[in-house]
Short mmCIF file of C-alpha atoms in Angstrom, two decimals:
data_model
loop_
_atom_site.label_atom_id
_atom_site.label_comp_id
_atom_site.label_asym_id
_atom_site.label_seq_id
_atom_site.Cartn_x
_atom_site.Cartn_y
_atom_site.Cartn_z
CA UNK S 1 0.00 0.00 0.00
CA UNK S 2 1.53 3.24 -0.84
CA UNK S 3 2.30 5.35 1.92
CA UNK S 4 0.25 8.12 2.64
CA UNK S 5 -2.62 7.40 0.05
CA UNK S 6 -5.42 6.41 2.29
CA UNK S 7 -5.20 9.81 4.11
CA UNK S 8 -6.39 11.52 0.75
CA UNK S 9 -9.45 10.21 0.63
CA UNK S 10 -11.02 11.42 3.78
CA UNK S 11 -13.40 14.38 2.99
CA UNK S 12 -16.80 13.17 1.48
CA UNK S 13 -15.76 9.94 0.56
CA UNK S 14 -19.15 7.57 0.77
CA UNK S 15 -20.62 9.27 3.59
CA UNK S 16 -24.00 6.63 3.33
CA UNK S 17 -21.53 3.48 2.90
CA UNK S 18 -19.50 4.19 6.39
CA UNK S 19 -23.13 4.29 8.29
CA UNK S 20 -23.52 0.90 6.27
CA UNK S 21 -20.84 -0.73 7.27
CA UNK S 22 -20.13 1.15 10.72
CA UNK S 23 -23.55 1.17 12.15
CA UNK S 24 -25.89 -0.65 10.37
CA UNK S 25 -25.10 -3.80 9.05
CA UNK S 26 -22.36 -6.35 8.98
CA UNK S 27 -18.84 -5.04 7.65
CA UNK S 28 -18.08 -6.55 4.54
CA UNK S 29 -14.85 -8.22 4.59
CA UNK S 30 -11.57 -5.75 3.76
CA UNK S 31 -9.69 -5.07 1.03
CA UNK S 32 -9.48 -8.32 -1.82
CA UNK S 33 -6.72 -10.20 -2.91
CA UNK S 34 -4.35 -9.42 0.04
CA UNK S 35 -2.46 -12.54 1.06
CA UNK S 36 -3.49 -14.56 4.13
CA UNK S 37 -1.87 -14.10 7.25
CA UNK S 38 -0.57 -16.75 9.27
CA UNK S 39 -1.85 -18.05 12.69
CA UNK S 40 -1.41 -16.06 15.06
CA UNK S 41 1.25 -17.51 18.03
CA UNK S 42 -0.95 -16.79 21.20
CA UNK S 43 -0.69 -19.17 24.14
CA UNK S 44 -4.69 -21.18 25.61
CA UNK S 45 -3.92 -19.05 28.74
CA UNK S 46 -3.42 -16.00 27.35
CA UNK S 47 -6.51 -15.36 24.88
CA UNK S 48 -8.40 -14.47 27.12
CA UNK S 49 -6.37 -11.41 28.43
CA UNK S 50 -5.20 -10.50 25.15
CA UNK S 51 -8.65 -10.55 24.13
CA UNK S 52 -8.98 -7.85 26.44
CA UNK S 53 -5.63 -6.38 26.06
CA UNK S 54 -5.16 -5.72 22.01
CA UNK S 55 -7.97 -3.20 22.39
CA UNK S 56 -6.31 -1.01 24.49
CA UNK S 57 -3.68 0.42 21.80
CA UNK S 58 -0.61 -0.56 23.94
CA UNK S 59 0.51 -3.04 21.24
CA UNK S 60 -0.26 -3.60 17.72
CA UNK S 61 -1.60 -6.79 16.51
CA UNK S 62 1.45 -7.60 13.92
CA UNK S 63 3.57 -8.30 17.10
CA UNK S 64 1.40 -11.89 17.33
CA UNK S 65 2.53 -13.04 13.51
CA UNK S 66 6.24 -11.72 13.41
CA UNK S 67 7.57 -14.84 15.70
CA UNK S 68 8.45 -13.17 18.60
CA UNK S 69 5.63 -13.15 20.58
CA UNK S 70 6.69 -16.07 22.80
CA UNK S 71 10.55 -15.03 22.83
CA UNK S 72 12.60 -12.68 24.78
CA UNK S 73 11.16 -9.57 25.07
CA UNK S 74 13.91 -7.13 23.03
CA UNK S 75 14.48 -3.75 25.08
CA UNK S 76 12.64 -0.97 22.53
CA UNK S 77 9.81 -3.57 22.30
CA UNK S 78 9.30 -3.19 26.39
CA UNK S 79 9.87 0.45 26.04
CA UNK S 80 7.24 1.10 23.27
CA UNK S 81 4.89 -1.59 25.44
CA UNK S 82 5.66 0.20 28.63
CA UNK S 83 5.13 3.94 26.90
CA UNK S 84 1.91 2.89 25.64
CA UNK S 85 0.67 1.42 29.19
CA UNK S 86 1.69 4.34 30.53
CA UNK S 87 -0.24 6.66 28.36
CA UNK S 88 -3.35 4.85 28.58
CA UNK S 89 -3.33 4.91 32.75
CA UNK S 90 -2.59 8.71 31.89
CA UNK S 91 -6.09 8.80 30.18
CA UNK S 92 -7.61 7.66 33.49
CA UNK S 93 -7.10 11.83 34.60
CA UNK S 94 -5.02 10.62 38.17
CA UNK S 95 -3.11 13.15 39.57
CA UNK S 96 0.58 12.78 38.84
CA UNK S 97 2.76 12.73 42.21
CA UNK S 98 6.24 11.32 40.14
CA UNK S 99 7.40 10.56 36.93
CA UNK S 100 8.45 7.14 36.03
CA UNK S 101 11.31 6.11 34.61
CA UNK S 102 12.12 2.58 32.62
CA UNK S 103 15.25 0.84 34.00
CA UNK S 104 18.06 0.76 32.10
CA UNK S 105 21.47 -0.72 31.34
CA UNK S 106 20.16 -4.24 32.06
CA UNK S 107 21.46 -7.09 29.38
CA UNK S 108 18.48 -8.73 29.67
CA UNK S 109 14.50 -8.12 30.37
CA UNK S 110 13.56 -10.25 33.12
CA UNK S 111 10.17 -10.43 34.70
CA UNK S 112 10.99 -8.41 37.56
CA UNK S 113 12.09 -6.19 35.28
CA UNK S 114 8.41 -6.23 33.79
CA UNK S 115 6.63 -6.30 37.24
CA UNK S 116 8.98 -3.53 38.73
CA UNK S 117 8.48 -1.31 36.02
CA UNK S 118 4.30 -1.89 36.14
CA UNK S 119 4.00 -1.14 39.35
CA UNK S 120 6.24 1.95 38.88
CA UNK S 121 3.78 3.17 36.45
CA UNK S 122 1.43 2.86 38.99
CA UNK S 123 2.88 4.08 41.87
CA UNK S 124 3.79 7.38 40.15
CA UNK S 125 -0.35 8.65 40.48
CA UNK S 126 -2.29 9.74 43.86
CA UNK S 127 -4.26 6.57 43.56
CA UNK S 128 -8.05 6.30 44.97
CA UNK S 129 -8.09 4.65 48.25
CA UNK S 130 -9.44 1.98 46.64
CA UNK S 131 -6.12 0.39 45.42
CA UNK S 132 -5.24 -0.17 49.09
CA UNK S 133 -1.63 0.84 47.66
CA UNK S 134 0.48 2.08 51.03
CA UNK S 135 3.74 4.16 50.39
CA UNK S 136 5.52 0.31 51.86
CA UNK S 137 3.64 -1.61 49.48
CA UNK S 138 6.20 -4.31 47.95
CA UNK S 139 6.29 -4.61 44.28
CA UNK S 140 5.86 -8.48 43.54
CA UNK S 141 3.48 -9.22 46.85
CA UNK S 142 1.08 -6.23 45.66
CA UNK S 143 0.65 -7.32 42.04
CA UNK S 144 -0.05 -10.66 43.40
CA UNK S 145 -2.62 -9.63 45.72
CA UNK S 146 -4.09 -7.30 42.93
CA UNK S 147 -4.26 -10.94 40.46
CA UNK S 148 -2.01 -8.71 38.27
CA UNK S 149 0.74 -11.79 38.40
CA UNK S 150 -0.51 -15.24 38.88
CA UNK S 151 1.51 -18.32 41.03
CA UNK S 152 2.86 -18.71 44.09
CA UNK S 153 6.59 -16.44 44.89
CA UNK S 154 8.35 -19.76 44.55
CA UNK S 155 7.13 -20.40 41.19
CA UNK S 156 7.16 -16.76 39.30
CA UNK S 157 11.07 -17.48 38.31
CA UNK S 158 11.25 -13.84 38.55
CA UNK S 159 15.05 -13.81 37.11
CA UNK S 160 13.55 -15.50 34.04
CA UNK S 161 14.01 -13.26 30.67
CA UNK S 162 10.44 -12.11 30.07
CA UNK S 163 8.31 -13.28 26.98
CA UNK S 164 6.74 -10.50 24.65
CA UNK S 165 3.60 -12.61 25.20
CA UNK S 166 3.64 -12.45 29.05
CA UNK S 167 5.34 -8.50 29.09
CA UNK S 168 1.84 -7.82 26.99
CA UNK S 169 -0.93 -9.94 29.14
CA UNK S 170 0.26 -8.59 32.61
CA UNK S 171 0.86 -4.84 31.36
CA UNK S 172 -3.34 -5.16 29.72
CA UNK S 173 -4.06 -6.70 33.19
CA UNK S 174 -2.62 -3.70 35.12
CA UNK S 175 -4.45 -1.38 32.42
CA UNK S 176 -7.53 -3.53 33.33
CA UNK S 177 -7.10 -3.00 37.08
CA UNK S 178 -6.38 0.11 37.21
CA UNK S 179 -9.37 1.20 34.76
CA UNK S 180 -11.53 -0.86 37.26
CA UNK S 181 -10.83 0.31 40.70
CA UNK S 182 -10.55 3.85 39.04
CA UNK S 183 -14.14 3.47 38.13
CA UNK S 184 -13.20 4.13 34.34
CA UNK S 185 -13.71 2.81 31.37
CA UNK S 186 -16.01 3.32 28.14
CA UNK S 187 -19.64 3.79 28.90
CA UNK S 188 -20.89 3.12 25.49
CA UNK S 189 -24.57 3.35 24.54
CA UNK S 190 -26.32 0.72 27.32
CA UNK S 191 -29.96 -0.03 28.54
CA UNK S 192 -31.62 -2.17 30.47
CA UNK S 193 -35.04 -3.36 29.76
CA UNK S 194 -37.21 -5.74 32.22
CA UNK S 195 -39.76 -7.95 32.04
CA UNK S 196 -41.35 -10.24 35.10
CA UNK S 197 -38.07 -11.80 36.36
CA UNK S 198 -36.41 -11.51 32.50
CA UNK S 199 -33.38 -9.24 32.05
CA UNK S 200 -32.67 -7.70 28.76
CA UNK S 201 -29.39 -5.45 28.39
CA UNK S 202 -28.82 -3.48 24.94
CA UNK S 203 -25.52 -2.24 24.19
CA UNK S 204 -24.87 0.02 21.07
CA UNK S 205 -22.16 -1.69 18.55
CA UNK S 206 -19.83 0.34 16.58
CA UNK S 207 -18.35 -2.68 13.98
CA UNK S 208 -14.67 -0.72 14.12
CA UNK S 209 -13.39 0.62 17.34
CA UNK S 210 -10.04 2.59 18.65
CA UNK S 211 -8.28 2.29 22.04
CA UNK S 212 -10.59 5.05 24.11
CA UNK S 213 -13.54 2.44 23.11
CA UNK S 214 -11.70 0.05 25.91
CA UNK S 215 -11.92 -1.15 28.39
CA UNK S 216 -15.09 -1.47 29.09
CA UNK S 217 -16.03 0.17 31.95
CA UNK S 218 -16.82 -2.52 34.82
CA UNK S 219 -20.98 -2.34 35.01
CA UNK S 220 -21.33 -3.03 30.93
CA UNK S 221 -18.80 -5.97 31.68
CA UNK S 222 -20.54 -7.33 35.01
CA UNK S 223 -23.94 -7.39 33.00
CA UNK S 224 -22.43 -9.26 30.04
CA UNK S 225 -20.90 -11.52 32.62
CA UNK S 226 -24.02 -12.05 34.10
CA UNK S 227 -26.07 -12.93 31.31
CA UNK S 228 -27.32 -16.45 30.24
CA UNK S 229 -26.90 -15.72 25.97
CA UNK S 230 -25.71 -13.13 23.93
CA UNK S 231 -27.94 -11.84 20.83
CA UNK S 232 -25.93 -10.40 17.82
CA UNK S 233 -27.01 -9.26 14.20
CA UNK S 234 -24.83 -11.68 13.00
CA UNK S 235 -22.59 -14.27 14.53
CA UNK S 236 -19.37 -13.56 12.99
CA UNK S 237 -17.47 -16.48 14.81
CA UNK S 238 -20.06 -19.16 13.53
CA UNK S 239 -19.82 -23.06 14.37
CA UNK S 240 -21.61 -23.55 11.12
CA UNK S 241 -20.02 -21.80 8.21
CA UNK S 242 -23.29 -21.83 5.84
CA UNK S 243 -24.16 -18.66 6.28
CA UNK S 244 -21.07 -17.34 6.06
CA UNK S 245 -20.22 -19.31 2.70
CA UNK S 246 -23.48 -18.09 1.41
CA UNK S 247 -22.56 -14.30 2.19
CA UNK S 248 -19.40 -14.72 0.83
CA UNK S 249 -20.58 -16.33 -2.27
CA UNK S 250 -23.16 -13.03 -2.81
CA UNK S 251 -20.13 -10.88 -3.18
CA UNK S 252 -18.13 -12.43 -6.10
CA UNK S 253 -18.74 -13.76 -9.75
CA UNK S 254 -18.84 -17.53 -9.53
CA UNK S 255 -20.42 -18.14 -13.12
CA UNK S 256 -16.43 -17.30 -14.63
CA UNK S 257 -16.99 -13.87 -15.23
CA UNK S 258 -15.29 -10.96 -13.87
CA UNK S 259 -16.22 -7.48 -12.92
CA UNK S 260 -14.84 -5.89 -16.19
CA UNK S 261 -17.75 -8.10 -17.92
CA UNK S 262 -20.62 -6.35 -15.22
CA UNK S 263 -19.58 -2.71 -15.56
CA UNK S 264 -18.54 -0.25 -18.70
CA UNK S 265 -15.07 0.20 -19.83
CA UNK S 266 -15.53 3.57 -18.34
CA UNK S 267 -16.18 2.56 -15.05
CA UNK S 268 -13.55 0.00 -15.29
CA UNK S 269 -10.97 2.57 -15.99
CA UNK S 270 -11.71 4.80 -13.12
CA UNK S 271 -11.29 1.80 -10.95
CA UNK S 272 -7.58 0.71 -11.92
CA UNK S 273 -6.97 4.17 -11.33
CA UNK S 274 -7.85 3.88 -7.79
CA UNK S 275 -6.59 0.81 -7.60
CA UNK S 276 -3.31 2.52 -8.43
CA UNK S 277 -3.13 5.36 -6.37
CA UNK S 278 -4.51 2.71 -3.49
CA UNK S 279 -1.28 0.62 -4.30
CA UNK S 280 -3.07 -2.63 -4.78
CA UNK S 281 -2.85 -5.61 -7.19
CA UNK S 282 -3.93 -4.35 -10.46
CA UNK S 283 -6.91 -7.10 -10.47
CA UNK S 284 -7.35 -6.69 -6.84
CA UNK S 285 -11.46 -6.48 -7.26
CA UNK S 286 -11.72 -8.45 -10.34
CA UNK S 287 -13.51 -10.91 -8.77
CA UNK S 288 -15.99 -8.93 -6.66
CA UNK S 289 -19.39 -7.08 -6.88
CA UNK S 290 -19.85 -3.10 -6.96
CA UNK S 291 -21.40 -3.11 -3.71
CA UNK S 292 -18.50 -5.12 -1.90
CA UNK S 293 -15.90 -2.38 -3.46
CA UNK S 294 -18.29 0.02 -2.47
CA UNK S 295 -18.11 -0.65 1.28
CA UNK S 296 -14.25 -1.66 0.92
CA UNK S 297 -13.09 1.69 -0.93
CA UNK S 298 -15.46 3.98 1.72
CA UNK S 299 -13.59 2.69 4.71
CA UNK S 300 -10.38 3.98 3.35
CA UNK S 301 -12.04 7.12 4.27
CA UNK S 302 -11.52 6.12 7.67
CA UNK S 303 -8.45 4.80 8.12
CA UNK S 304 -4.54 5.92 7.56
CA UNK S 305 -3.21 2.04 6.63
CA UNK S 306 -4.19 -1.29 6.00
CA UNK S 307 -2.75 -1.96 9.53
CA UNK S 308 -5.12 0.40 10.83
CA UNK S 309 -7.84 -0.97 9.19
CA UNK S 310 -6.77 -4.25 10.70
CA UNK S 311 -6.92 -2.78 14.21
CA UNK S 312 -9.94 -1.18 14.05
CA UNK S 313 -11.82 -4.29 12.65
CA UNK S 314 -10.57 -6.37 15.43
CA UNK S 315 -11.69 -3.81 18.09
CA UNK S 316 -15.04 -3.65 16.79
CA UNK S 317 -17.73 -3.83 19.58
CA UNK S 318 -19.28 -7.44 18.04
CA UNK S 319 -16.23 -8.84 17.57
CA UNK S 320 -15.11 -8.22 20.80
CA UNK S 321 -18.26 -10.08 22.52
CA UNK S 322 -18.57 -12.75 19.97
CA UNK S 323 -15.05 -13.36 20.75
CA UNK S 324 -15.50 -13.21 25.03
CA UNK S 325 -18.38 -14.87 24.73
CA UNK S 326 -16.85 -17.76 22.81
CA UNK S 327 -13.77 -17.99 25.34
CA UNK S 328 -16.37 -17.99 28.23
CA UNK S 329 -18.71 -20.82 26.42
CA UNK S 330 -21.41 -18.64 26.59
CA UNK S 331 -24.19 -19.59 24.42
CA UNK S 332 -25.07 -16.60 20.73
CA UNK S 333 -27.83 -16.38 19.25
CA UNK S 334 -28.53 -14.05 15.88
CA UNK S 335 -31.35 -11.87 15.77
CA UNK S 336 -30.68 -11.82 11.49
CA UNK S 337 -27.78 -14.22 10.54
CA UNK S 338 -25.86 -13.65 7.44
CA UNK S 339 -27.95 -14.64 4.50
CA UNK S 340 -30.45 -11.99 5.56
CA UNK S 341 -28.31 -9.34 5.90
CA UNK S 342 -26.36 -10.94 2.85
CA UNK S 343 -29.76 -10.45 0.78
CA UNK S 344 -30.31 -6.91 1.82
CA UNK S 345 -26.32 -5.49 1.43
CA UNK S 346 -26.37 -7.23 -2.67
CA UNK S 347 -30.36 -6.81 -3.46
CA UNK S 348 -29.74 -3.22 -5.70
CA UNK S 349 -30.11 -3.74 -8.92
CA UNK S 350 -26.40 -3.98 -11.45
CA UNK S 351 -27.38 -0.70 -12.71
CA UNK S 352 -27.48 0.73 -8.95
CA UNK S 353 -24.71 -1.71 -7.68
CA UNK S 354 -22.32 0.45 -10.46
CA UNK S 355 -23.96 3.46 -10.25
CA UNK S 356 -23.27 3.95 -6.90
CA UNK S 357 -19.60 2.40 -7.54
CA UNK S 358 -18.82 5.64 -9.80
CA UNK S 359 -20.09 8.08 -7.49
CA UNK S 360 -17.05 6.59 -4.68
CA UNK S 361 -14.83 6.19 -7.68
CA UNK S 362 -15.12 10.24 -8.41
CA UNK S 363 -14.92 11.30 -5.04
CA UNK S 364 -11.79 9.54 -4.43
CA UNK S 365 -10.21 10.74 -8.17
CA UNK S 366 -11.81 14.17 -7.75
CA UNK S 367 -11.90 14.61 -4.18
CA UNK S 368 -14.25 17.70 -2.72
CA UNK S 369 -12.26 20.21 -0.66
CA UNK S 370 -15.51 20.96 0.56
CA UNK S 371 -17.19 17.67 1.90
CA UNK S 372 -17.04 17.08 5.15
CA UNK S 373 -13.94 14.92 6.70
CA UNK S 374 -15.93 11.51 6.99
CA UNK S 375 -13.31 10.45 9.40
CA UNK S 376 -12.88 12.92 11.80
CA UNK S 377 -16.99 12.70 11.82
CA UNK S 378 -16.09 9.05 12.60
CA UNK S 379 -14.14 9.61 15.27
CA UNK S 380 -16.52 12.01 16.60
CA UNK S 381 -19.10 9.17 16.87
CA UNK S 382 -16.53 6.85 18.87
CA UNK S 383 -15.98 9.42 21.15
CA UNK S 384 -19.11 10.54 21.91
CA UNK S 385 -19.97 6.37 22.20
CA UNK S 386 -17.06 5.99 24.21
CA UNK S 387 -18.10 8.54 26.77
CA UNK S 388 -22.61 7.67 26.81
CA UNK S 389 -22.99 11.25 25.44
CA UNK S 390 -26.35 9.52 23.73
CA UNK S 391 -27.69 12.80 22.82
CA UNK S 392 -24.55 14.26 21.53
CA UNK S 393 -24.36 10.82 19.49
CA UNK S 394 -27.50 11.05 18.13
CA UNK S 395 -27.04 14.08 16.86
CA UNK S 396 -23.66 13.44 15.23
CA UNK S 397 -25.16 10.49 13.66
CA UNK S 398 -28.24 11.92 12.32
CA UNK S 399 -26.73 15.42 11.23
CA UNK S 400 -23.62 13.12 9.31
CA UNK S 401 -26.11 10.60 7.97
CA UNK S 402 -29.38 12.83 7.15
CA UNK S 403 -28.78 12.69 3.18
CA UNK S 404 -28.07 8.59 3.26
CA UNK S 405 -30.91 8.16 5.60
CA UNK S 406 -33.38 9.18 2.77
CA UNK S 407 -31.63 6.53 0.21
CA UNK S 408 -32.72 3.39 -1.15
CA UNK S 409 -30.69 1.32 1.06
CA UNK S 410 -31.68 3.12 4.11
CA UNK S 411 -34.91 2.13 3.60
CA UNK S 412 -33.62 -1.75 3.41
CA UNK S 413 -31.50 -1.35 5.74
CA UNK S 414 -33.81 0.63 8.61
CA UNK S 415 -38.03 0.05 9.12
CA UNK S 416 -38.17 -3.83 8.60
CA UNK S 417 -35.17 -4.71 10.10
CA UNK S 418 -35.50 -3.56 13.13
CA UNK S 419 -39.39 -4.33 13.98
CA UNK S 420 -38.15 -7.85 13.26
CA UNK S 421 -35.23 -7.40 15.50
CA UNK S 422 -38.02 -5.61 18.31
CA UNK S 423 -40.34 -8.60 17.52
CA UNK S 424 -37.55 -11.40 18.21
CA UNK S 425 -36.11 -8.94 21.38
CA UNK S 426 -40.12 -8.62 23.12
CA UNK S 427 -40.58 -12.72 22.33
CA UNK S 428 -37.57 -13.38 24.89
CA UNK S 429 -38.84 -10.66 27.04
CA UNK S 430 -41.95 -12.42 27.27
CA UNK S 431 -41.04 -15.85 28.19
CA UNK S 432 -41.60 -17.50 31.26
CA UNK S 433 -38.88 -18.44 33.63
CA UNK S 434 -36.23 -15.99 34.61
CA UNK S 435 -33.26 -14.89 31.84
CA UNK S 436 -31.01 -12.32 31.56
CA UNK S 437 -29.69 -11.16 27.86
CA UNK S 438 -27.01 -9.33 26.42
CA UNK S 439 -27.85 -7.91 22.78
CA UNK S 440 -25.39 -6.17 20.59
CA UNK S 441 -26.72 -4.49 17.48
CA UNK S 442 -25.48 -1.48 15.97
CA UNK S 443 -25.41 1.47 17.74
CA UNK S 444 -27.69 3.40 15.52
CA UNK S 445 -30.72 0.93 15.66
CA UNK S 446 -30.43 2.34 19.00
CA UNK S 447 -29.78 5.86 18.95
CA UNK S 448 -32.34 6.69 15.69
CA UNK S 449 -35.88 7.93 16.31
CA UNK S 450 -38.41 4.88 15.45
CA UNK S 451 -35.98 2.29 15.23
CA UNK S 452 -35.36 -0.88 18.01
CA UNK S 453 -35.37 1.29 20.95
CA UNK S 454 -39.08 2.69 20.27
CA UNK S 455 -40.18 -0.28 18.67
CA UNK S 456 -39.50 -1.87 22.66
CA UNK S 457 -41.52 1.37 23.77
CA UNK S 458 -44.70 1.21 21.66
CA UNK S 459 -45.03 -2.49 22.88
CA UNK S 460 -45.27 -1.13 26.60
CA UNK S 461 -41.64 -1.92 27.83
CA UNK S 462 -39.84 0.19 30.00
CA UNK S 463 -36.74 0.87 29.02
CA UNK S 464 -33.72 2.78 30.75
CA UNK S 465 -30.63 4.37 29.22
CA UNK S 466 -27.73 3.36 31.95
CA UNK S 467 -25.81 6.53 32.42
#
């Protein structure tokens, strides 16, 4: 990918296709053709943690495929790990008493080395009385007590060089702890609806998410944790890959053909333009439909790299409770699946499909100076999520979205949908026996006038926003 080339593209670019794919349906698979990536080398008793952990920007997520994760941890790897950690405790807004400073001079990065330097990032803040931290606490015994390090003092070989695996799961478990006794975290958009003795929490999903999305602050993780299922648009981490292969088979040509035998030669051209400036394979969508490269070429609008991309995808709200719900063995269930949401994303007609695939292909070759930049708007809505502002995000959201709202996909996309999804959510409600649910949809089926939220209301439920 060329560098700097995804930054140009920012103003105006698709501004109906990011509520698509950000807040509406299911995100359409990134950019085509790029190579697969291998496993990634993450130890059983670390997934969880890391699960956790690679949200909270202290790490990128190429450190688990380079093959070093489970070596030595190199010294401007712990630095840059140790930076990071410290940066995101910053966020927290404790009062500084100290500044910390990393060790140095030592040939090799043991785990004391890790643990001393954690708790020195710490220690450095007038901490809440809450972290029972006295100005005698010992290093190694507190973390311990604190679940920060795990094993008895006999068995934490201490003067053992320290894995880039286990410097990363007990700096996100300090993060964790700290963002937890702190009484911080992300609020995100979160109700709670009741029923008898039934239990229904709704949390807002944004599909791509950035550090300040996480953690979680502790109540929307204690009700998640307390919940019997979790309900999701789509499950994107499905046992049983049939809906998956059937959503994946709606955007390509399987009949031999290829795009440039769907679309003019016009429309062709302005594409390997893009697909130039972009840096990709020059065949790099051959094989896919205009509405895939649609939703693929508007989220360049959002992000600086591939890499970022990458990031943001895995931090995506859904993601990240398919994923804990999967390590927990906690039971999903879809509200739509994807074949429905499959159906609605590819129904427009070829004309429409390319249609709309010139209008993104002349914003990005004749950019407007003009246009609004779609991703500091995007930002704007993670924020605003990340804090509960629910009015401020409603407004964002509407005011950024008004002219797509009024489109022919809307109108697939909104109404229908999410009665059905009301429908399914009031069925459980109603049920006899006592249940507690966790549902995930996106944010704005929430946050839009006449959409799941009043849908609940109009069928007598009472429903609280959880400030």
């Amino acid at each position: 990918m060329k560098s700097g080339t995804w930054s140009k593209w920012k103003r105006g670019l698709a501004g109906g296709l990011l509520a698509v794919t950000t807040m509406l349906g299911t995100v359409v698979p990134a950019l085509a053709n790029e190579a697969p990536q291998a496993a990634p080398q993450i130890s059983p008793w670390s997934m969880g943690v890391l699960n956790e952990g690679e949200k909270y920007g202290i790490f990128p997520l190429s450190w688990y495929y380079d093959g070093t994760f489970q070596k030595p941890i190199a010294h401007d790897r712990f630095q840059s790990l140790v930076q990071a950690a410290g940066a995101k405790l910053d966020a927290l807004g404790l009062s500084k008493k100290g500044e910390f400073t990393l060790p140095s001079g030592t040939a090799t990065i043991t785990r004391d080395t890790v643990l001393q330097s954690l708790f020195g990032l710490l220690k450095q803040y007038e901490l809440p009385a809450a972290f029972e931290m006295d100005k005698d606490a010992e290093p190694i015994a507190y973390l311990q007590k604190k679940g920060i390090v795990q094993g008895t003092g006999s068995g934490l070989e201490l003067d053992q060089p320290c894995t880039v695996e286990q410097a990363a799961v007990l700096a996100s478990r300090v993060i964790e702890y700290a963002y937890e006794t702190a009484d911080g975290g992300a609020k995100g958009l979160f109700w709670k609806v009741t029923k008898g003795n039934n239990t229904m929490y709704l949390f807002g999903s944004i599909h791509l998410g950035i550090p300040e999305m996480y953690p979680l602050r502790k109540e929307v993780k204690d009700a998640f944790q307390s919940s019997d299922a979790l309900l999701v648009e789509v499950n994107l981490m499905p046992d049983d890959t049939a809906g998956l292969e059937y959503f994946t088979g709606l955007t390509s040509y399987n009949d031999g053909t290829t795009l440039k035998d769907h679309v003019s030669k016009e429309t062709y051209e302005k594409l390997e333009r893009v697909i130039d400036k972009l840096g990709l394979p020059k065949q790099a969508f051959d094989q896919l439909k205009p509405w895939v490269i649609n939703s693929n070429l508007a989220l360049t609008a959002l992000m600086k790299s591939p890499e970022e991309l990458a990031q943001a995808t895995a931090s995506g709200v859904d993601l990240h409770f398919l994923s804990s719900a999967k390590l927990a063995g906690k039971p999903v269930q879809e509200l739509e699946g994807f074949k429905l949401q499959g159906d609605i994303l590819s129904s427009a007609s070829p004309q429409e499909q390319e249609k709309e695939l010139n209008a993104v292909l002349d914003q990005m070759l004749t950019p407007d100076a003009n246009a609004p930049d779609m991703a500091a708007q995007f930002k704007q809505w993670q924020q605003l999520w990340a804090k509960g502002d629910l009015d401020g995000f409603t407004q964002a959201f509407a005011a950024s979205s008004q002219q797509f709202t009024q489109s022919g996909m809307a109108q697939k996309l909104l109404g229908e949908r999410d009665k059905n999804m009301a429908k399914k959510l009031a069925e459980l409600l109603e049920k006899d026996g006592k249940s507690t649910y966790f549902v995930v949809i996106g944010a704005a089926h929430y946050a839009v006038k006449d959409m799941v939220l009043d849908q609940l209301k109009q069928k007598g439920y009472d429903v609280q926003f959880i400030k």
